[in-house]
Coordinates of N, CA and C in Angstrom, one line a residue:
M196 N 167.0 169.0 196.4 CA 166.8 167.6 196.1 C 166.0 167.4 194.8
T197 N 165.1 168.3 194.6 CA 164.3 168.2 193.3 C 165.2 168.5 192.1
R198 N 166.1 169.5 192.3 CA 167.0 169.8 191.2 C 167.9 168.6 190.9
L199 N 168.4 167.9 191.9 CA 169.3 166.8 191.7 C 168.6 165.7 191.0
M200 N 167.3 165.4 191.3 CA 166.5 164.4 190.6 C 166.3 164.7 189.2
M201 N 166.0 166.0 188.9 CA 165.8 166.5 187.6 C 167.1 166.3 186.7
L202 N 168.2 166.7 187.3 CA 169.5 166.5 186.6 C 169.8 165.0 186.3
L203 N 169.5 164.2 187.3 CA 169.8 162.8 187.1 C 168.9 162.2 186.0
F204 N 167.6 162.6 186.0 CA 166.7 162.1 185.0 C 167.1 162.6 183.6
A205 N 167.5 163.9 183.5 CA 167.9 164.5 182.3 C 169.2 163.7 181.8
G206 N 170.1 163.4 182.7 CA 171.3 162.7 182.3 C 171.1 161.3 181.8
L207 N 170.2 160.6 182.4 CA 169.8 159.3 182.0 C 169.1 159.3 180.6
T208 N 168.2 160.3 180.5 CA 167.5 160.5 179.2 C 168.5 160.7 178.1
I209 N 169.4 161.6 178.3 CA 170.4 162.0 177.2 C 171.3 160.7 177.0
G210 N 171.6 160.0 178.0 CA 172.4 158.8 177.9 C 171.7 157.8 177.0
A211 N 170.4 157.6 177.3 CA 169.6 156.6 176.5 C 169.5 157.0 175.1
A212 N 169.4 158.3 174.8 CA 169.3 158.8 173.4 C 170.6 158.6 172.7
V213 N 171.7 158.8 173.4 CA 173.0 158.6 172.7 C 173.3 157.1 172.4
L214 N 172.9 156.2 173.4 CA 173.1 154.8 173.2 C 172.2 154.3 172.1
T215 N 171.0 154.8 172.0 CA 170.1 154.5 170.9 C 170.6 154.9 169.6
Y216 N 171.2 156.1 169.5 CA 171.7 156.7 168.3 C 172.8 155.8 167.7
Y217 N 173.7 155.3 168.6 CA 174.8 154.5 168.2 C 174.5 153.0 168.2
N218 N 173.2 152.6 168.4 CA 172.8 151.2 168.3 C 173.5 150.3 169.3
V219 N 173.8 150.8 170.5 CA 174.5 150.0 171.5 C 173.5 149.0 172.0
G220 N 173.9 147.8 172.0 CA 173.1 146.7 172.6 C 172.0 146.2 171.6
L221 N 172.0 146.7 170.4 CA 171.1 146.3 169.4 C 171.4 144.9 168.9
E222 N 170.4 144.0 168.9 CA 170.6 142.7 168.4 C 170.5 142.6 166.9
E223 N 171.3 141.9 166.2 CA 171.2 141.8 164.8 C 170.0 141.0 164.4
T224 N 169.1 141.7 163.6 CA 167.8 141.1 163.2 C 167.7 140.8 161.7
K225 N 168.7 141.2 161.0 CA 168.6 141.0 159.5 C 169.1 139.6 159.2
Y226 N 168.2 138.8 158.7 CA 168.6 137.4 158.4 C 169.2 137.3 157.0
E227 N 170.2 136.4 157.0 CA 170.9 136.2 155.7 C 170.1 135.2 154.9
E228 N 170.2 135.4 153.6 CA 169.5 134.5 152.7 C 170.4 133.3 152.4
Y229 N 169.8 132.1 152.3 CA 170.6 131.0 151.9 C 171.1 131.1 150.5
G230 N 172.2 130.4 150.1 CA 172.7 130.5 148.8 C 171.7 130.2 147.7
D231 N 170.8 129.3 147.9 CA 169.9 128.9 146.9 C 168.6 129.7 146.9
G232 N 168.6 130.9 147.6 CA 167.4 131.7 147.6 C 166.4 131.5 148.7
R233 N 166.6 130.4 149.5 CA 165.6 130.1 150.5 C 165.8 131.0 151.7
S234 N 164.7 131.3 152.4 CA 164.8 132.1 153.6 C 165.1 131.3 154.8
V235 N 165.6 132.0 155.8 CA 165.9 131.3 157.1 C 164.5 130.8 157.7
R236 N 163.4 131.4 157.4 CA 162.2 131.1 157.9 C 161.7 129.7 157.4
G237 N 162.3 129.2 156.4 CA 161.9 127.9 155.9 C 162.2 126.8 156.9
G238 N 163.3 126.9 157.6 CA 163.7 126.1 158.7 C 163.5 124.6 158.5
S239 N 163.2 123.8 159.5 CA 163.1 122.4 159.3 C 161.7 122.0 158.7
A240 N 160.8 123.0 158.6 CA 159.5 122.6 158.0 C 159.7 122.4 156.5
G241 N 160.8 122.8 155.9 CA 161.0 122.6 154.5 C 160.6 123.8 153.7
F242 N 160.8 123.8 152.5 CA 160.4 125.0 151.6 C 159.8 124.4 150.4
A243 N 158.5 124.0 150.6 CA 157.8 123.4 149.5 C 156.8 124.4 148.8
G244 N 157.2 125.6 148.7 CA 156.4 126.6 148.0 C 155.3 127.2 148.9
N245 N 155.3 126.8 150.2 CA 154.3 127.4 151.0 C 154.9 128.5 151.9
G246 N 156.0 129.0 151.6 CA 156.6 130.1 152.4 C 157.3 129.6 153.6
G247 N 157.4 128.3 153.8 CA 158.1 127.7 154.9 C 157.2 127.5 156.1
Y248 N 155.9 127.7 156.0 CA 155.0 127.5 157.1 C 154.3 126.2 157.0
R249 N 154.1 125.5 158.1 CA 153.4 124.2 158.1 C 151.9 124.5 157.9
T250 N 151.2 123.7 157.2 CA 149.8 123.9 157.0 C 148.9 123.2 158.1
G251 N 149.5 122.4 158.9 CA 148.7 121.7 159.9 C 148.5 120.2 159.6
K252 N 147.8 119.5 160.4 CA 147.6 118.1 160.2 C 146.3 117.8 159.4

């Protein structure tokens, strides 16, 4: 039984390594730049030279 559990754990570990190597399930995190150079992070807050972040009230 111990040997079976060790083989199962080793198989799952190798499977996880292979899936990680091939980026399976990886979400795309690289944001595209807008055509005029603005970043996606500008969002609805605008892009008034403050990096797209609101300064508060």
